[in-house]
mmCIF file of C-alpha atoms (C1' of nucleotides) in Angstrom:
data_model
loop_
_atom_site.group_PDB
_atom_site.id
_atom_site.type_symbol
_atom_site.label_atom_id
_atom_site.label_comp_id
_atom_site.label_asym_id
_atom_site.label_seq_id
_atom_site.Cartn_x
_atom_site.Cartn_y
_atom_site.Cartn_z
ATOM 1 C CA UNK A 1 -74.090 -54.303 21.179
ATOM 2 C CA UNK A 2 -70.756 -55.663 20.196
ATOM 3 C CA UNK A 3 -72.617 -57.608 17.657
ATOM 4 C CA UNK A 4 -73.916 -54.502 16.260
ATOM 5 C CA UNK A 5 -71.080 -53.124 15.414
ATOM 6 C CA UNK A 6 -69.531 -55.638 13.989
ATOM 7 C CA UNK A 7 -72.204 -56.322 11.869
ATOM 8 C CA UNK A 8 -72.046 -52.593 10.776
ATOM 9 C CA UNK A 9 -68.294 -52.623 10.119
ATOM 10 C CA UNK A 10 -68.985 -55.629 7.768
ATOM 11 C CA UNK A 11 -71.806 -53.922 5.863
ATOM 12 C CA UNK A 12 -69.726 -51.275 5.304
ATOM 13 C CA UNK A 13 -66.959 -53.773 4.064
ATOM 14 C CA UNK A 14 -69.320 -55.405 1.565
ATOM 15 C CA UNK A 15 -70.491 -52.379 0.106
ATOM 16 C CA UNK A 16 -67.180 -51.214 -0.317
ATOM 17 C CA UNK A 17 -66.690 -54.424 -1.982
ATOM 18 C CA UNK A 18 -69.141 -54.137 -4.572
ATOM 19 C CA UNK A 19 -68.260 -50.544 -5.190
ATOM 20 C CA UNK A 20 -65.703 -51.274 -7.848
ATOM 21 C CA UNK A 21 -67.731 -53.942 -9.105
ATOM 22 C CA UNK A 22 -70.800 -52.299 -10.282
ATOM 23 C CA UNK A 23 -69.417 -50.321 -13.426
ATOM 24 C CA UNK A 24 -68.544 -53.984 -14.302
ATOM 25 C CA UNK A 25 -71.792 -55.551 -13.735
ATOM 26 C CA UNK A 26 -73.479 -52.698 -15.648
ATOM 27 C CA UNK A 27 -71.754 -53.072 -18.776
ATOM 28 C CA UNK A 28 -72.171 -56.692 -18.376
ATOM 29 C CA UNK A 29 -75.565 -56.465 -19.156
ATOM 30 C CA UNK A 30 -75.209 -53.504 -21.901
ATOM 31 C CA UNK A 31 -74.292 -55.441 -24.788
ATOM 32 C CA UNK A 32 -78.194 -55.413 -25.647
ATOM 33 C CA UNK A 33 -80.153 -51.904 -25.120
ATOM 34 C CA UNK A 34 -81.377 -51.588 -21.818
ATOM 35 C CA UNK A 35 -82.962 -48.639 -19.868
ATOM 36 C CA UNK A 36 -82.296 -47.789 -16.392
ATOM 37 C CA UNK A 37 -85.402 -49.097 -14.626
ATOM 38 C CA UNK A 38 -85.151 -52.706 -16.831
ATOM 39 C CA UNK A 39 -81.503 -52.267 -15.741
ATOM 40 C CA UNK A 40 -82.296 -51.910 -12.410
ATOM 41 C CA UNK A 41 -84.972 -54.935 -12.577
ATOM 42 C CA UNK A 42 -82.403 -57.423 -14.540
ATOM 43 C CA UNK A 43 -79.436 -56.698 -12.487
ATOM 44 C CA UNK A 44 -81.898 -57.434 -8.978
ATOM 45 C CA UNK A 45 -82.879 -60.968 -10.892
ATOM 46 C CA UNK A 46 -79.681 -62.132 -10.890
ATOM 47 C CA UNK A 47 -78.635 -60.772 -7.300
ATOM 48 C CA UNK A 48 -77.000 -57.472 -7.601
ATOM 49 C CA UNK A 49 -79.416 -55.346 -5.807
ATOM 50 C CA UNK A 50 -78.514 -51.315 -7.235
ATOM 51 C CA UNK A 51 -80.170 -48.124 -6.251
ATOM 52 C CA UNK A 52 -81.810 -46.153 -8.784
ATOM 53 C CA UNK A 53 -80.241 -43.384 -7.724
ATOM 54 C CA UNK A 54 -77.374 -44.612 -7.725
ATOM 55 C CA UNK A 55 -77.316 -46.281 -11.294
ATOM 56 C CA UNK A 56 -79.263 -43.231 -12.928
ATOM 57 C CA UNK A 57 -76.107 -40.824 -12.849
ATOM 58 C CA UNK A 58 -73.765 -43.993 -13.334
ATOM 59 C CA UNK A 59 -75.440 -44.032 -16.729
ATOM 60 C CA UNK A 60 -74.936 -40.788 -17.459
ATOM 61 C CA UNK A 61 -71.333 -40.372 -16.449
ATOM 62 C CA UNK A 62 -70.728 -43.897 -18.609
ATOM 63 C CA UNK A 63 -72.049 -42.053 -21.276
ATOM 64 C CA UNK A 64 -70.243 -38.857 -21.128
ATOM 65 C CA UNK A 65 -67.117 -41.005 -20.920
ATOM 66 C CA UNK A 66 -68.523 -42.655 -24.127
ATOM 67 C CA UNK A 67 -68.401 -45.817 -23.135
ATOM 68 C CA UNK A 68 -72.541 -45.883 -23.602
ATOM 69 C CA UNK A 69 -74.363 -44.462 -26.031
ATOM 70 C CA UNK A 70 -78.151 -43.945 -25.738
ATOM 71 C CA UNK A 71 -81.388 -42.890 -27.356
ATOM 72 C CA UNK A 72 -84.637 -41.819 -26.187
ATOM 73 C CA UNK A 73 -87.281 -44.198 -27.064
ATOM 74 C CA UNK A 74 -90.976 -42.312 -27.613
ATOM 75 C CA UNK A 75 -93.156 -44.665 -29.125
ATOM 76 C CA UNK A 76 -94.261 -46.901 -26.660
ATOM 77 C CA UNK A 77 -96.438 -45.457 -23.472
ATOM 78 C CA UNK A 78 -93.256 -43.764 -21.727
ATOM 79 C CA UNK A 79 -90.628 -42.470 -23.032
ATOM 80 C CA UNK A 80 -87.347 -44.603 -22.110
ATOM 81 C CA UNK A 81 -83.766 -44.026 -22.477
ATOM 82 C CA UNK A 82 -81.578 -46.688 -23.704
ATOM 83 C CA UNK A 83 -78.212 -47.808 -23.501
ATOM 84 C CA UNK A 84 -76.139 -49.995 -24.881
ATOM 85 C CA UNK A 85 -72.158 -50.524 -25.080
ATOM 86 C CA UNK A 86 -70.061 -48.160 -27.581
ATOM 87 C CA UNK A 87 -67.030 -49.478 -29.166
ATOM 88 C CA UNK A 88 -64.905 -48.238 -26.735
ATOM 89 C CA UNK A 89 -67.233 -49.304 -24.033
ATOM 90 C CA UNK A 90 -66.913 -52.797 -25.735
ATOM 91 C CA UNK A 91 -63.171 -52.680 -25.850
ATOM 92 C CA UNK A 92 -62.933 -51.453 -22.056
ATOM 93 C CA UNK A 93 -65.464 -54.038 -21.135
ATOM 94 C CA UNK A 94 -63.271 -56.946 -22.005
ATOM 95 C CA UNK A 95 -59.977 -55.517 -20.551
ATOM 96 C CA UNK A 96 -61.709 -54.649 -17.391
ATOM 97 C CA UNK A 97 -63.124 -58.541 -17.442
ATOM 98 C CA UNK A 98 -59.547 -59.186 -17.527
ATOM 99 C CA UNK A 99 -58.639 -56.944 -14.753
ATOM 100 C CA UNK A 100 -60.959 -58.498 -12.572
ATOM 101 C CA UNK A 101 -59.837 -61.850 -13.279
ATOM 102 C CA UNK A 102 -56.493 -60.793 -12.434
ATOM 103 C CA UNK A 103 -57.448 -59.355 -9.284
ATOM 104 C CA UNK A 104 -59.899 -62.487 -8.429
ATOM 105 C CA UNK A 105 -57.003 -64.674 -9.085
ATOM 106 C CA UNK A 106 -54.478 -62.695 -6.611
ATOM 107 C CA UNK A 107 -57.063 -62.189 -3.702
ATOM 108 C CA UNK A 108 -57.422 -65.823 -4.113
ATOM 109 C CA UNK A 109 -54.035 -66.932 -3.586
ATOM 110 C CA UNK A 110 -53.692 -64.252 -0.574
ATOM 111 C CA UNK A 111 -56.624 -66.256 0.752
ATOM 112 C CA UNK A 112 -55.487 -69.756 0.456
ATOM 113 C CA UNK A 113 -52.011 -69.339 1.064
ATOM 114 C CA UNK A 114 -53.036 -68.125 4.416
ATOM 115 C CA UNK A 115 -54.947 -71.059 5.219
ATOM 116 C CA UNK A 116 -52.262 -73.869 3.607
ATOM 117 C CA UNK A 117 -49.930 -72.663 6.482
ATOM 118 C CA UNK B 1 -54.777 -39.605 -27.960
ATOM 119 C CA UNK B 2 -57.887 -41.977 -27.945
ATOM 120 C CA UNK B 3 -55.982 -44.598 -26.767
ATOM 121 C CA UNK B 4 -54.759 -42.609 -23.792
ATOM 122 C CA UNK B 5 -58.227 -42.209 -23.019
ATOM 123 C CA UNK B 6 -59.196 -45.301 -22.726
ATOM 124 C CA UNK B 7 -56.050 -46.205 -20.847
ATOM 125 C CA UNK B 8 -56.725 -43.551 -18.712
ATOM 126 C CA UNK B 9 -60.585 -44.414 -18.089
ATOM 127 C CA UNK B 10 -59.464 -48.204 -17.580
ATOM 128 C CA UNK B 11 -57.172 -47.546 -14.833
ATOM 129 C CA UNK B 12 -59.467 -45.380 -12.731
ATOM 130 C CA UNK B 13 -61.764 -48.450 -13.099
ATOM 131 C CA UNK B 14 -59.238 -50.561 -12.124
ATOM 132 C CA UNK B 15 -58.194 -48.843 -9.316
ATOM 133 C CA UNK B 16 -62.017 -48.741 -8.171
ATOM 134 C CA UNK B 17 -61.595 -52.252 -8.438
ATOM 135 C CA UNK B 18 -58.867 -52.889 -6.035
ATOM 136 C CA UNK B 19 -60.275 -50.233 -3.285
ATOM 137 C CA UNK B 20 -62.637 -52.933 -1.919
ATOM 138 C CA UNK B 21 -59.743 -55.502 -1.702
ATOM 139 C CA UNK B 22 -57.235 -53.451 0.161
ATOM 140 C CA UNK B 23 -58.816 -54.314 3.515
ATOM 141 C CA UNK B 24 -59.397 -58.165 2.598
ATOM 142 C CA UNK B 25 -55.829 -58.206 1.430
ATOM 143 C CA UNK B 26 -54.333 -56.441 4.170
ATOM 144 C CA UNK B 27 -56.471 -58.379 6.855
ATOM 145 C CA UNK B 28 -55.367 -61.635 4.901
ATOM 146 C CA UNK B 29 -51.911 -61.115 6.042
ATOM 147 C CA UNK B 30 -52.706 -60.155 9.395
ATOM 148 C CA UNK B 31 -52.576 -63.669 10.832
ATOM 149 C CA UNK B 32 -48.823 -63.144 12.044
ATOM 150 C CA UNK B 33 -47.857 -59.555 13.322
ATOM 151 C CA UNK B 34 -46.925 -57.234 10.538
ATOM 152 C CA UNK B 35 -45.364 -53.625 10.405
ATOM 153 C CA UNK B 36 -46.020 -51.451 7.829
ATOM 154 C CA UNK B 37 -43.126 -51.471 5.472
ATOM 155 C CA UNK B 38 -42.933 -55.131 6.100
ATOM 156 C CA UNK B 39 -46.790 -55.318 4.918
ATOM 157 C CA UNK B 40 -46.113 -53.033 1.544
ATOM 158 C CA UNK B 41 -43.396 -55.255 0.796
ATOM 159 C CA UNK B 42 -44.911 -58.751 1.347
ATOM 160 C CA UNK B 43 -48.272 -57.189 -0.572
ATOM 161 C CA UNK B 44 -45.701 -56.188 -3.188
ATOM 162 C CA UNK B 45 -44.469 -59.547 -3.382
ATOM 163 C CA UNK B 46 -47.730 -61.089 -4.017
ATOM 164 C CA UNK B 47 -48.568 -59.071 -6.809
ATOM 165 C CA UNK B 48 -50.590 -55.976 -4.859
ATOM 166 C CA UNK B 49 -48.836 -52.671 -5.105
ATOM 167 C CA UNK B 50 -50.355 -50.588 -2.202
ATOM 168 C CA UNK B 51 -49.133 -46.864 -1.872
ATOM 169 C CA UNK B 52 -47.659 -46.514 2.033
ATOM 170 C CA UNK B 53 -49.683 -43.487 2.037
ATOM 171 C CA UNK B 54 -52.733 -45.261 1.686
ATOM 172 C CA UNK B 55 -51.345 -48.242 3.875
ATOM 173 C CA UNK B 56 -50.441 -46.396 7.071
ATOM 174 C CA UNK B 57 -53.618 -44.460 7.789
ATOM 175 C CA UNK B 58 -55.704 -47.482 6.912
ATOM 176 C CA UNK B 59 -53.944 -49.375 9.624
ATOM 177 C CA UNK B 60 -55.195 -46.845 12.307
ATOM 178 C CA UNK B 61 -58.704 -46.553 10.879
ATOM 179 C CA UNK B 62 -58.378 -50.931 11.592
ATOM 180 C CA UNK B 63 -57.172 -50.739 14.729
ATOM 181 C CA UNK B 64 -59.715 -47.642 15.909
ATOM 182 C CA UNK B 65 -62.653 -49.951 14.491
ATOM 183 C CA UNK B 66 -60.757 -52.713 16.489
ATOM 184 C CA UNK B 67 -60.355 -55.340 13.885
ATOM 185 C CA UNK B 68 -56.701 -54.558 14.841
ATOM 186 C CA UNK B 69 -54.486 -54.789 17.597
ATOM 187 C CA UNK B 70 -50.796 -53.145 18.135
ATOM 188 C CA UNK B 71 -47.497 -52.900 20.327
ATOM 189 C CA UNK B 72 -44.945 -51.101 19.558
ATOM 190 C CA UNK B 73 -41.412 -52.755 19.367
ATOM 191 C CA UNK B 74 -38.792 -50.769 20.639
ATOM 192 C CA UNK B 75 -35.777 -53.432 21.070
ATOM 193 C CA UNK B 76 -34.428 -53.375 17.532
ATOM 194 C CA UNK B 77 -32.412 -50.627 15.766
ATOM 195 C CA UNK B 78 -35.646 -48.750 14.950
ATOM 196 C CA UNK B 79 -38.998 -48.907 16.742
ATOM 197 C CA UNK B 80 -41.709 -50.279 14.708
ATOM 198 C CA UNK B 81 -45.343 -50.694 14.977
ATOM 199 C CA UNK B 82 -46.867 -54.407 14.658
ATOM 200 C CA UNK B 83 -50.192 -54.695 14.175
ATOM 201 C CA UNK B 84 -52.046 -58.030 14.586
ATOM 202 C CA UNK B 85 -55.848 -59.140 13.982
ATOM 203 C CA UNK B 86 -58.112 -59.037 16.967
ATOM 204 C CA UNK B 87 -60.549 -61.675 17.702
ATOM 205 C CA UNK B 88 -63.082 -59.258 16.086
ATOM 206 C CA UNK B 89 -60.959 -59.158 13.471
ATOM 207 C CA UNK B 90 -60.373 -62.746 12.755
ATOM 208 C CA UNK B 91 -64.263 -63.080 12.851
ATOM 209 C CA UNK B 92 -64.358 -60.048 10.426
ATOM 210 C CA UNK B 93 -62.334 -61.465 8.268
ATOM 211 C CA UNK B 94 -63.517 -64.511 7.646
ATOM 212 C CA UNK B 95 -67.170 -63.448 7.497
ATOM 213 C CA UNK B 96 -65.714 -60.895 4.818
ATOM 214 C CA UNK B 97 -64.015 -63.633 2.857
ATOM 215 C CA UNK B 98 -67.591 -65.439 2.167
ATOM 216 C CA UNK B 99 -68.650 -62.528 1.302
ATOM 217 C CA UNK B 100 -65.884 -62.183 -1.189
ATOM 218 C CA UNK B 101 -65.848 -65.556 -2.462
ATOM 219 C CA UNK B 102 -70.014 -64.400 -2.780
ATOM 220 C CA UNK B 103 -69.474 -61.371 -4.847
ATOM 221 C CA UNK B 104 -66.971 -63.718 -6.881
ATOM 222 C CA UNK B 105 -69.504 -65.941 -7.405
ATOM 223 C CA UNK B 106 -72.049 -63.072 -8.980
ATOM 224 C CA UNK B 107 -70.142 -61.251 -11.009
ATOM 225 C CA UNK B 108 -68.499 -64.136 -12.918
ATOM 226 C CA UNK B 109 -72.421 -65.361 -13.624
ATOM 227 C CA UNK B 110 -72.599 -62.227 -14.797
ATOM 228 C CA UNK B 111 -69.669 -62.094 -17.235
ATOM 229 C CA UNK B 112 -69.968 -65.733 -18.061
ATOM 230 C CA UNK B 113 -74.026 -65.625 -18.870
ATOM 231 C CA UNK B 114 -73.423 -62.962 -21.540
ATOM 232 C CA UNK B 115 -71.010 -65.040 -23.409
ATOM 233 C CA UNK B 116 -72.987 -67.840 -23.331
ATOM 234 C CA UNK B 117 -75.558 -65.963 -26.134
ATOM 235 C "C1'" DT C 1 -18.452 -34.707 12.156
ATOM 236 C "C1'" DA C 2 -21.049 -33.424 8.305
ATOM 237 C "C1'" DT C 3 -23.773 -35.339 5.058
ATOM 238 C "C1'" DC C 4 -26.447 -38.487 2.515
ATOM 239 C "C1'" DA C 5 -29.361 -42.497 1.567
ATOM 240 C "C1'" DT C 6 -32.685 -45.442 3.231
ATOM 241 C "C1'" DA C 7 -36.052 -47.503 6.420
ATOM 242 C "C1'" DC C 8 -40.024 -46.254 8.574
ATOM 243 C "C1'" DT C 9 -44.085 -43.700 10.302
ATOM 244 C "C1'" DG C 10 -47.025 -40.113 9.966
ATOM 245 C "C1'" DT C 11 -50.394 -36.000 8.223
ATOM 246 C "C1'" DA C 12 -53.176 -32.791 4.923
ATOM 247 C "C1'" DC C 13 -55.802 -32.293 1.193
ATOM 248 C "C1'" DG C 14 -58.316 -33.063 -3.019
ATOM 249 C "C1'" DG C 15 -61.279 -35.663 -5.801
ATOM 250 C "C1'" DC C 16 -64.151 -39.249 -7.068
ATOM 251 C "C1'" DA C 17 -67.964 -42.187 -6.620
ATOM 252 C "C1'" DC C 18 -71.469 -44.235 -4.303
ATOM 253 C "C1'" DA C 19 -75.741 -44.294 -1.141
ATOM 254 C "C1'" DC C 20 -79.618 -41.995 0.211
ATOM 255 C "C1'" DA C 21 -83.248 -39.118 0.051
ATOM 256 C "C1'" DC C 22 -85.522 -36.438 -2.427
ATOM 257 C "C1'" DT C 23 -88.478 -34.283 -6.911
ATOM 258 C "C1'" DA C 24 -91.109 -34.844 -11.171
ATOM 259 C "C1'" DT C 25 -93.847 -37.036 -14.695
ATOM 260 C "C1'" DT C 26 -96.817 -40.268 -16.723
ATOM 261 C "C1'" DG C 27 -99.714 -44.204 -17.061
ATOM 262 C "C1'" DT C 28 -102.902 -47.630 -14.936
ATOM 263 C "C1'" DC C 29 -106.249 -49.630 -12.395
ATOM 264 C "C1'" DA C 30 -109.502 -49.779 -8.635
ATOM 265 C "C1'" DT D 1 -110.275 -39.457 -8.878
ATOM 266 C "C1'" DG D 2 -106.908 -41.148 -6.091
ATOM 267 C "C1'" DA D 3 -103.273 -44.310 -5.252
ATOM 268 C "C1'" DC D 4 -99.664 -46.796 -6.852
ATOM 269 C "C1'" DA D 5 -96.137 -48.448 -10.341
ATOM 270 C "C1'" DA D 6 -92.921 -47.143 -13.792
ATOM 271 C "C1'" DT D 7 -89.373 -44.120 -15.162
ATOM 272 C "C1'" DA D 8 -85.927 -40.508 -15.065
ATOM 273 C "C1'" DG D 9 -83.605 -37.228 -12.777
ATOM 274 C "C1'" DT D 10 -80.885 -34.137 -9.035
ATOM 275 C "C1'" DG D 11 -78.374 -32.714 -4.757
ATOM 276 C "C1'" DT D 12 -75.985 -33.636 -0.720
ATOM 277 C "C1'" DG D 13 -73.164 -36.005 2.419
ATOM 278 C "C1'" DT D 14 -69.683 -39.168 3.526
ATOM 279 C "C1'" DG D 15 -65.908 -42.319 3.123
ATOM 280 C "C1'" DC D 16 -61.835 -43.621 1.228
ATOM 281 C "C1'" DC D 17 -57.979 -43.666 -1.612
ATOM 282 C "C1'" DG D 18 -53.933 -41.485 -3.881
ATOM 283 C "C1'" DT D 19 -50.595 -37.939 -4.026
ATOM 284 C "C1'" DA D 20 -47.559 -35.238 -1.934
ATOM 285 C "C1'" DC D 21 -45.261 -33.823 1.849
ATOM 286 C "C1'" DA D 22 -43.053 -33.938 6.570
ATOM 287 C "C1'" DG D 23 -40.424 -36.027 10.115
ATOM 288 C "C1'" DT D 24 -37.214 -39.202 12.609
ATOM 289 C "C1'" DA D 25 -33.618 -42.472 13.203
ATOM 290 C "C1'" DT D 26 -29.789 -45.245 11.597
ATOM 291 C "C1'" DG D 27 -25.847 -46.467 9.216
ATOM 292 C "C1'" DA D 28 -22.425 -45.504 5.716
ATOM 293 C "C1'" DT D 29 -19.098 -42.682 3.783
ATOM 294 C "C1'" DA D 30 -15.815 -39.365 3.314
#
DNA sequence: TATCATACTGTACGGCACACACTATTGTCA
DNA sequence: TGACAATAGTGTGTGCCGTACAGTATGATA
């Protein structure tokens, strides 16, 4: 019981954890075209596990903010929409790597210095 | 006016960033029995500006879920609230710190695989 | 004693962004 | 043909943070 809901509280944590990540991880992977369902397949490969519908209107918002920019693809069997990294996406992609060095760097010291004592 | 765009779009992201680290860095300093101006100031000190308005009421939300307990001190000039981390807390938090050092690990593949090309 | 700054805690509200649960379409293969 | 995979999309609810504001007590100052 107690269990329970302290295994709840922590999923909750996590997720809230990754939150701020995923714009991150996404754009990570957008220097080469990608559509959403490849998107969703590469990002699972290498452990980032992302709802459809929750990267679908990620996309789109990306896009609007022009950080993406897309184009339908109708040749092949289905028609696909792909992304890929604008200049400004580029340019935000690297300061935001930056950020969340800085960030990974301060959480770390809050961590260690805790357990130095 | 482009450039405050993208300034502007980089520090929402940023700020998504930090959301999911408030609670690991507040629970981080939770160890030894904190109040909550002493907490903004010691977070200030290590490099995390946190907003007492977003401090206070995530103390209570803490202590409802339990991770946190409190007393009030009344003795000194001004009676202050000390919060401390429960047991469930302590377990909490260190569970949440693999998890951390997890999503760490991820994103970092991430970032680091694309230079690699 | 009136007033002012500062330490300290608290509340109300708005907005953003994600998760989840859908719908819709098309192709494929049994 | 019927079921399932691939692919894109939408709508709703919820949680959480930031901003702004309110409130109290203390000590200083004049």
């Amino acid at each position: 019981m107690n269990e329970n809901k302290e295994t709840q509280i922590l999923e909750s944590l996590d997720l809230e954890l990754r939150r701020g990540t995923i714009v991150l991880s996404v754009l990570s992977q957008l220097k080469q075209p990608q559509y959403g369902y490849s998107l969703v397949v590469l990002l699972e490969d290498k452990g980032f596990k992302i709802d459809p519908g929750t990267l679908y209107p990620l996309l789109r918002r990306l896009e609007k903010q022009e950080l993406l920019n897309s184009h339908w693809d109708t040749e092949g069997t289905k028609p696909r929409k792909y992304y890929v990294l604008s200049d400004m996406g580029n340019s935000i992609y690297s300061k935001l790597t930056e950020q969340w060095l800085d960030v990974v760097k301060k959480i770390n010291y809050l961590i260690r210095s805790e357990k130095d004592e």
